Amino acid sequence: MNTPSTPSLYSCADEYDPHSMTVEQARSVIARYLKPVAGTMRVPVRSALNRVLAEDVLSPLDVPAHANSAMDGYAVRFSDLAASGETGLAVAQTLLAGAAAQHPLVPDQAARIMTGAMLPAGADTVVMQEQARREGERVWVAAGQRRGQHVRLPGEDLSKGLPALHKGRKIRPAELGLLASLGIGEILVYRPLRVAFFSTGDELVSIGHPLEPGQIYDSNRYTLYGMLTELGFDCLDMGVVRDHPVALENAFEEASRMADVVITSGGVSVGEADFIKPLLARLGETVFWKIAMKPGRPLAYGHLGESHFFGLPGNPVAVMVTFYTFVRDALLALSGISPVAPAPRLRVRTTTPLKKAPGRTEFQRGIVSRGADGTWTVRSTGNQGSGILRSMSEANCFIILPLDSGPVPAGEEVEIQLFEGIL
Ligand code: AMP
Ligand code: MG
């Protein structure tokens, strides 16, 4: 339905070495398969927050509908104003926002006007009250005004008949207000993306159960739940699935039946749980990549029936890094957003030295902060082990060190990606 069946993923990936993929190569292979979900629905404007427009919205009217004042002051005819010295004008009417102007402005007249009030016919310029001197029924206007100043022109915000918003736009607070300014009560949006996920591993225990020796609590499902929910997707948490071929096959089949996207964590390292690879080869088409990145080296991507599949590594930090590096943008594209803007990156100096060996792109965890002198710098959260989830909790950015870079001394500029910008 939404997934191209040919050319196969394997042939697509052939031009790459699956044992050594760069982050960019993997992103571009995935990008070839991303088409928005088919379903759409008409919803009231407020329910559309964080949803994605499925059609262009044409403006049914000019906004503003009439020329109006951007300031409290006096509406005048620019041609009445003297080039030098003050000009005296008779104040003929007072115009408040919301009322239509009653009389046109004749030569040598001014109208007292409030912000948002309609300009009377004949007026083309507004003089701020701070530049006018009122004397009873007359007003004296200082020289040096510009023709057309402080006037909002009809249609300068939105023009009737032209697209006010394009298909693929995520509806944020600004879009809600913009739609309201057009008097639009309902819009067509894509249905929310359905994402099923489960953890794999015999050592995993769900919260609420005591830990036996050798067991650990499953944290990846909680991280994934949080990341997916915050992005506005419908989540289906399928729990922990044992490293057992039948259990895994059932889980994969159920997940792909119910969801547009299936995400798993664990079991994608080489040599581990060998049945996952043949199982996925039978159920769909999937590539297992070793990405030249840290953390997050193993990653699987493919299709299970109509669904997209992401097999993330097991380590908790690697799950978050690979989600934000590959999965986030892919899911946004599937949910209809177009174009998907990658999370912004900035350059700042690091105040701590950063350990790094050439050969892999590293996503280290950093804390960016503003110093007393106003400059922003970043420091490392310390231990960068891929199981240390505390580093993600303390961090507010990734420090992205490129493939070829070696260790970075303190004081050097590095690239960072703000967590806030990702959401
Ligand atoms: P794996 O890729 O399955 O070999 O897992 C790599 C590491 O991540 C192992 O130390 C696992 O115990 C750990 N791990 C895997 N899944 C989870 C999970 N859901 N929550 C916490 N740790 C996990
Ligand atoms: Mg495992």
Coordinates of C-alpha atoms and ligand atoms in Angstrom, one line a residue:
M1 CA 0.0 0.0 0.0
N2 CA 2.5 2.6 1.2
T3 CA 5.6 0.6 0.7
P4 CA 7.1 0.1 -2.7
S5 CA 7.6 -3.6 -3.4
T6 CA 10.3 -3.1 -6.0
P7 CA 13.2 -2.5 -6.2
S8 CA 14.1 -4.7 -3.3
L9 CA 15.9 -3.2 -0.3
Y10 CA 18.7 -5.6 -0.9
S11 CA 19.4 -4.3 -4.4
C12 CA 18.9 -0.8 -3.2
A13 CA 21.5 -1.3 -0.5
D14 CA 23.9 -3.2 -2.9
E15 CA 25.8 -0.1 -3.7
Y16 CA 26.7 0.2 -0.1
D17 CA 28.6 -2.2 2.2
P18 CA 26.1 -3.2 4.8
H19 CA 29.0 -3.9 7.1
S20 CA 30.1 -0.3 7.1
M21 CA 27.4 2.2 6.4
T22 CA 27.7 5.9 7.2
V23 CA 24.9 7.7 8.9
E24 CA 24.1 9.7 5.8
Q25 CA 24.0 6.6 3.5
A26 CA 21.6 4.8 5.8
R27 CA 19.4 7.9 6.1
S28 CA 19.2 8.2 2.3
V29 CA 18.4 4.5 1.7
I30 CA 15.5 4.8 4.3
A31 CA 14.3 8.0 2.7
R32 CA 13.6 6.3 -0.6
Y33 CA 10.8 4.3 1.0
L34 CA 8.9 7.0 2.8
K35 CA 5.4 7.9 1.5
P36 CA 2.7 9.4 3.8
V37 CA 0.0 7.2 5.2
A38 CA -3.0 6.9 3.0
G39 CA -5.8 7.8 5.5
T40 CA -7.1 11.3 6.1
M41 CA -9.8 12.8 8.3
R42 CA -11.6 16.1 8.7
V43 CA -11.2 17.5 12.2
P44 CA -12.1 20.7 14.1
V45 CA -9.2 23.1 14.2
R46 CA -8.2 22.7 17.8
S47 CA -8.1 18.9 17.4
A48 CA -5.6 19.4 14.6
L49 CA -2.8 20.6 16.9
N50 CA 0.3 18.5 16.1
R51 CA -1.4 16.8 13.2
V52 CA -0.4 17.2 9.5
L53 CA -2.4 19.0 6.8
A54 CA -3.5 16.6 4.0
E55 CA -4.5 19.4 1.5
D56 CA -3.6 23.0 0.7
V57 CA -5.7 25.5 2.6
L58 CA -6.7 28.4 0.3
S59 CA -7.5 31.7 1.9
P60 CA -11.2 32.4 1.6
L61 CA -10.6 36.1 2.3
D62 CA -8.0 38.9 2.5
V63 CA -6.4 39.2 5.9
P64 CA -6.6 42.0 6.9
A65 CA -9.8 42.6 4.9
H66 CA -9.4 46.4 5.0
A67 CA -6.5 48.8 5.3
N68 CA -6.1 49.5 9.0
S69 CA -3.9 51.3 11.4
A70 CA -0.8 49.6 13.0
M71 CA -0.6 52.4 15.6
D72 CA -2.6 54.7 17.9
G73 CA -2.4 58.1 16.2
Y74 CA -3.9 60.1 13.3
A75 CA -4.8 58.9 9.8
V76 CA -3.9 61.5 7.3
R77 CA -3.5 62.2 3.5
F78 CA 0.2 62.2 2.9
S79 CA -0.2 64.8 0.2
D80 CA -1.5 67.3 2.8
L81 CA 1.8 67.2 4.8
A82 CA 4.3 70.0 4.4
A83 CA 7.9 68.9 3.5
S84 CA 9.3 71.0 6.4
G85 CA 7.8 72.4 9.5
E86 CA 4.6 71.3 11.2
T87 CA 1.3 70.8 9.3
G88 CA -2.0 71.7 11.1
L89 CA -5.0 69.5 10.3
A90 CA -8.6 69.5 11.5
V91 CA -9.5 66.4 13.5
A92 CA -12.8 65.4 11.9
Q93 CA -13.6 62.0 13.3
T94 CA -12.4 59.3 15.8
L95 CA -12.1 55.7 14.6
L96 CA -11.9 52.7 16.9
A97 CA -11.1 49.1 16.0
G98 CA -14.2 47.2 15.0
A99 CA -16.2 50.1 13.5
A100 CA -16.3 50.9 9.9
A101 CA -15.2 54.4 8.9
Q102 CA -18.2 56.7 8.4
H103 CA -16.8 59.5 6.3
P104 CA -14.0 59.8 3.8
L105 CA -11.1 62.0 4.8
V106 CA -11.2 65.3 2.8
P107 CA -8.1 67.5 2.3
D108 CA -6.6 69.1 5.3
Q109 CA -8.4 66.8 7.7
A110 CA -7.0 64.1 10.0
A111 CA -8.9 61.3 11.8
R112 CA -8.0 60.2 15.3
I113 CA -7.4 56.5 14.9
M114 CA -6.7 53.5 17.2
T115 CA -4.7 50.4 16.4
G116 CA -6.7 48.0 14.2
A117 CA -9.2 50.6 13.2
M118 CA -10.2 50.8 9.5
L119 CA -8.6 53.7 7.6
P120 CA -11.2 56.1 6.2
A121 CA -11.3 56.5 2.4
G122 CA -8.7 59.1 1.2
A123 CA -6.3 58.4 4.1
D124 CA -3.0 56.6 3.2
T125 CA -0.7 57.3 6.1
V126 CA -0.8 57.0 9.9
V127 CA 1.1 59.4 12.2
M128 CA 2.0 58.0 15.6
Q129 CA 0.4 60.0 18.4
E130 CA 4.0 60.6 19.8
Q131 CA 4.7 62.6 16.6
A132 CA 1.5 64.7 16.7
R133 CA 0.6 67.7 18.9
R134 CA -3.1 68.0 19.7
E135 CA -4.6 71.5 20.2
G136 CA -8.4 71.2 20.7
E137 CA -9.9 70.3 17.3
R138 CA -6.6 70.6 15.5
V139 CA -3.6 68.4 15.4
W140 CA -0.1 69.4 14.4
V141 CA 2.0 66.8 12.6
A142 CA 5.8 66.9 12.7
A143 CA 7.7 66.8 9.4
G144 CA 9.5 63.7 8.2
Q145 CA 6.6 61.3 7.9
R146 CA 6.7 58.5 5.2
R147 CA 3.9 57.9 2.7
G148 CA 2.0 54.7 3.8
Q149 CA 3.7 54.3 7.2
H150 CA 1.9 52.4 10.0
V151 CA -0.8 51.2 7.6
R152 CA -1.6 47.5 7.3
L153 CA -2.7 46.8 3.8
P154 CA -5.6 44.6 2.8
G155 CA -4.3 41.0 2.1
E156 CA -0.8 41.8 3.4
D157 CA -1.0 38.8 5.8
L158 CA -3.0 36.4 3.5
S159 CA -4.5 37.0 0.1
K160 CA -7.8 35.6 -0.9
G161 CA -7.6 32.6 -3.2
L162 CA -3.9 31.9 -2.5
P163 CA -2.6 29.0 -0.4
A164 CA -2.4 30.1 3.2
L165 CA -1.0 26.7 4.3
H166 CA 0.4 23.9 2.2
K167 CA -0.3 20.2 2.4
G168 CA 2.4 18.6 4.6
R169 CA 2.5 21.4 7.2
K170 CA 2.4 20.3 10.8
I171 CA -0.2 22.3 12.7
R172 CA 1.4 24.2 15.5
P173 CA 0.0 27.0 17.6
A174 CA 0.8 29.6 14.9
E175 CA -1.2 27.5 12.3
L176 CA -4.2 27.2 14.7
G177 CA -4.2 31.0 14.9
L178 CA -3.8 31.5 11.2
L179 CA -6.7 29.2 10.4
A180 CA -8.8 31.0 13.0
S181 CA -7.9 34.3 11.3
L182 CA -9.4 33.0 8.1
G183 CA -12.6 31.8 9.9
I184 CA -11.8 28.2 9.1
G185 CA -13.4 25.7 11.5
E186 CA -12.3 22.3 10.1
I187 CA -9.4 21.0 8.1
L188 CA -8.3 17.7 6.5
V189 CA -5.4 16.0 8.2
Y190 CA -3.6 12.7 7.8
R191 CA -4.6 10.1 10.3
P192 CA -2.1 9.6 13.1
L193 CA 0.7 7.2 12.3
R194 CA 0.4 3.9 14.2
V195 CA 3.6 2.6 15.7
A196 CA 4.0 -0.8 17.4
F197 CA 7.1 -1.6 19.5
F198 CA 8.5 -4.3 21.6
S199 CA 11.7 -5.2 23.4
T200 CA 13.6 -8.4 22.8
G201 CA 15.8 -10.2 25.3
D202 CA 15.6 -13.0 27.8
E203 CA 17.2 -10.9 30.5
L204 CA 14.4 -8.2 30.5
V205 CA 11.8 -7.8 33.2
S206 CA 8.9 -5.4 33.1
I207 CA 8.4 -3.0 36.0
G208 CA 6.2 -4.4 38.8
H209 CA 8.1 -7.8 38.8
P210 CA 11.1 -8.5 41.1
L211 CA 14.5 -8.9 39.5
E212 CA 16.2 -12.3 39.6
P213 CA 20.0 -12.5 39.3
G214 CA 21.1 -11.6 35.8
Q215 CA 17.9 -9.8 34.9
I216 CA 17.4 -6.1 34.2
Y217 CA 14.4 -3.9 33.9
D218 CA 13.3 -3.1 30.4
S219 CA 13.8 0.7 30.0
N220 CA 13.8 0.9 26.2
R221 CA 10.0 0.5 25.9
Y222 CA 9.6 3.5 28.2
T223 CA 12.0 5.6 26.3
L224 CA 10.4 4.7 23.0
Y225 CA 6.9 5.3 24.4
G226 CA 8.1 8.8 25.4
M227 CA 9.8 9.7 22.2
L228 CA 6.8 8.4 20.1
T229 CA 4.1 10.0 22.2
E230 CA 5.8 13.3 22.2
L231 CA 5.9 13.3 18.5
G232 CA 2.2 12.7 18.4
F233 CA 2.0 9.1 17.1
D234 CA -0.4 6.4 18.2
C235 CA 1.7 3.9 20.2
L236 CA 1.1 0.2 20.6
D237 CA 3.3 -1.2 23.4
M238 CA 3.6 -4.9 22.8
G239 CA 5.8 -5.6 25.9
V240 CA 8.9 -7.8 26.1
V241 CA 9.3 -10.7 23.7
R242 CA 11.7 -13.5 24.5
D243 CA 14.7 -14.5 22.3
H244 CA 12.7 -17.4 20.9
P245 CA 11.8 -17.9 17.2
V246 CA 8.1 -18.7 17.6
A247 CA 7.5 -15.9 20.1
L248 CA 9.3 -13.4 17.8
E249 CA 7.5 -14.6 14.7
N250 CA 4.2 -14.2 16.4
A251 CA 5.1 -10.7 17.7
F252 CA 6.4 -9.6 14.3
E253 CA 3.2 -10.8 12.5
E254 CA 0.9 -9.2 15.0
A255 CA 2.8 -5.9 15.0
S256 CA 2.9 -5.6 11.2
R257 CA -0.8 -6.4 11.0
M258 CA -1.7 -3.6 13.3
A259 CA 0.8 -0.8 12.7
D260 CA 2.3 1.3 10.0
V261 CA 5.7 1.0 11.7
V262 CA 7.2 -1.7 13.8
I263 CA 10.1 -0.8 16.1
T264 CA 12.1 -3.3 18.2
S265 CA 15.1 -3.0 20.4
G266 CA 17.8 -5.6 21.0
G267 CA 18.9 -8.7 19.1
V268 CA 20.3 -7.0 16.1
S269 CA 24.0 -7.4 16.9
V270 CA 25.9 -9.8 14.6
G271 CA 26.1 -13.4 15.8
E272 CA 23.4 -12.8 18.3
A273 CA 20.0 -14.5 18.2
D274 CA 20.7 -15.8 14.7
F275 CA 17.0 -16.6 14.1
I276 CA 16.0 -13.0 13.8
K277 CA 17.7 -12.5 10.5
P278 CA 16.2 -15.5 8.7
L279 CA 12.8 -14.9 10.3
L280 CA 12.7 -11.3 9.0
A281 CA 13.9 -12.5 5.6
R282 CA 10.9 -14.8 5.5
L283 CA 8.4 -12.3 6.7
G284 CA 9.5 -9.3 4.7
E285 CA 12.7 -7.8 3.4
T286 CA 15.2 -6.3 5.8
V287 CA 18.8 -5.2 5.8
F288 CA 21.1 -5.4 8.7
W289 CA 23.5 -2.6 8.8
K290 CA 26.6 -1.9 10.8
I291 CA 26.5 1.9 10.9
A292 CA 29.8 3.7 11.4
M293 CA 28.5 5.5 14.4
K294 CA 28.7 5.4 18.2
P295 CA 26.6 4.5 20.0
G296 CA 24.2 2.6 17.7
R297 CA 26.4 0.5 15.4
P298 CA 23.9 -2.3 14.6
L299 CA 20.6 -1.3 13.0
A300 CA 18.1 -3.1 10.9
Y301 CA 15.7 -1.5 8.5
G302 CA 13.1 -3.0 6.2
H303 CA 9.5 -4.0 5.6
L304 CA 7.2 -6.5 7.1
G305 CA 4.2 -6.8 4.8
E306 CA 2.9 -3.3 4.5
S307 CA 4.8 -2.0 7.5
H308 CA 8.1 -0.3 7.9
F309 CA 10.5 -2.0 10.3
F310 CA 13.3 -0.5 12.4
G311 CA 15.4 -2.9 14.5
L312 CA 17.2 -0.7 17.0
P313 CA 20.2 -1.8 19.1
G314 CA 19.6 -3.0 22.7
N315 CA 21.7 -0.5 24.6
P316 CA 19.5 2.2 26.1
V317 CA 21.5 5.2 24.9
A318 CA 21.9 3.6 21.4
V319 CA 18.1 3.3 21.2
M320 CA 17.7 7.0 21.7
V321 CA 20.5 8.0 19.4
T322 CA 19.4 5.8 16.6
F323 CA 15.8 6.9 17.1
Y324 CA 16.6 10.6 16.8
T325 CA 19.1 10.0 13.9
F326 CA 17.1 7.6 11.7
V327 CA 13.6 6.9 13.0
R328 CA 12.3 10.4 13.9
D329 CA 12.6 11.9 10.5
A330 CA 11.3 8.8 8.8
L331 CA 8.2 8.7 11.0
L332 CA 7.6 12.4 10.4
A333 CA 7.7 11.8 6.6
L334 CA 5.4 8.8 6.9
S335 CA 3.0 11.0 9.0
G336 CA 2.7 13.3 6.0
I337 CA 5.1 16.2 7.0
S338 CA 6.8 17.6 4.0
P339 CA 9.5 18.8 3.9
V340 CA 10.9 17.2 7.1
A341 CA 13.4 19.6 8.6
P342 CA 16.3 17.8 10.2
A343 CA 16.9 19.0 13.8
P344 CA 19.0 22.1 13.7
R345 CA 22.7 22.0 14.5
L346 CA 24.9 24.7 16.0
R347 CA 28.6 25.2 16.5
V348 CA 29.9 26.1 20.0
R349 CA 33.2 25.6 21.9
T350 CA 33.6 22.6 24.2
T351 CA 35.0 23.4 27.7
T352 CA 35.9 19.8 28.3
P353 CA 38.3 17.6 26.1
L354 CA 36.4 14.9 24.2
K355 CA 37.7 11.4 23.7
K356 CA 37.2 10.2 20.1
A357 CA 38.8 7.8 17.6
P358 CA 38.5 8.3 13.9
G359 CA 36.2 5.9 11.9
R360 CA 32.8 6.5 13.4
T361 CA 30.5 9.4 13.8
E362 CA 29.9 9.9 17.5
F363 CA 26.9 11.3 19.3
Q364 CA 28.2 12.2 22.7
R365 CA 26.0 13.6 25.3
G366 CA 26.6 17.3 26.2
I367 CA 25.3 20.1 28.4
V368 CA 25.1 23.4 26.6
S369 CA 24.9 26.5 28.8
R370 CA 25.4 30.2 28.7
G371 CA 28.3 31.7 30.6
A372 CA 28.4 35.0 32.5
D373 CA 29.8 36.7 29.4
G374 CA 26.8 35.6 27.3
T375 CA 28.6 33.0 25.2
W376 CA 27.3 29.5 24.9
T377 CA 29.6 26.6 25.5
V378 CA 29.2 22.8 25.8
R379 CA 30.6 20.3 28.2
S380 CA 30.6 16.5 28.2
T381 CA 28.3 14.6 30.6
G382 CA 31.2 12.4 31.4
N383 CA 31.1 8.6 30.9
Q384 CA 29.9 8.0 27.4
G385 CA 29.1 4.2 27.8
S386 CA 26.1 3.3 25.6
G387 CA 24.3 1.8 28.5
I388 CA 24.5 4.9 30.7
L389 CA 21.0 6.3 30.3
R390 CA 21.8 8.9 33.0
S391 CA 23.9 10.7 30.4
M392 CA 20.8 11.2 28.2
S393 CA 18.9 12.5 31.2
E394 CA 21.6 15.0 32.2
A395 CA 22.3 16.1 28.7
N396 CA 20.4 18.8 26.7
C397 CA 22.2 18.2 23.4
F398 CA 24.2 15.7 21.4
I399 CA 27.8 16.7 20.6
I400 CA 28.2 15.3 17.0
L401 CA 31.8 14.5 16.2
P402 CA 32.3 13.6 12.5
L403 CA 33.5 10.2 11.2
D404 CA 37.1 11.2 10.6
S405 CA 37.7 13.4 13.7
G406 CA 40.1 12.3 16.4
P407 CA 40.1 13.5 20.1
V408 CA 39.0 17.1 20.6
P409 CA 40.9 19.3 23.0
A410 CA 39.0 21.8 25.3
G411 CA 38.5 25.2 23.6
E412 CA 37.7 23.8 20.1
E413 CA 34.5 24.3 18.3
V414 CA 32.1 21.3 17.9
E415 CA 28.8 20.7 16.4
I416 CA 25.8 20.3 18.7
Q417 CA 22.2 19.3 18.2
L418 CA 19.8 20.7 20.8
F419 CA 17.3 18.2 22.2
E420 CA 14.7 20.9 22.3
G421 CA 15.0 21.4 18.6
I422 CA 14.4 17.7 18.0
L423 CA 10.9 17.6 19.3
Ligands
AMP1 P1 21.4 -6.8 22.5 O1 21.5 -5.9 21.4 O2 20.1 -7.5 22.6 O3 22.6 -7.6 22.7 O4 21.4 -5.8 23.8 C1 22.6 -5.0 24.1 C2 22.6 -4.5 25.5 O5 21.4 -3.8 25.8 C3 22.5 -5.7 26.5 O6 23.3 -5.3 27.6 C4 21.1 -5.7 26.9 O7 20.9 -6.3 28.2 C5 20.7 -4.3 26.9 N1 19.3 -4.2 26.6 C6 18.6 -4.8 25.6 N2 17.3 -4.5 25.6 C7 17.1 -3.7 26.6 C8 16.0 -3.0 27.2 N3 14.8 -3.1 26.6 N4 16.1 -2.2 28.3 C9 17.4 -2.1 28.9 N5 18.5 -2.7 28.4 C10 18.4 -3.5 27.3
MG2 MG 19.4 -9.2 23.4

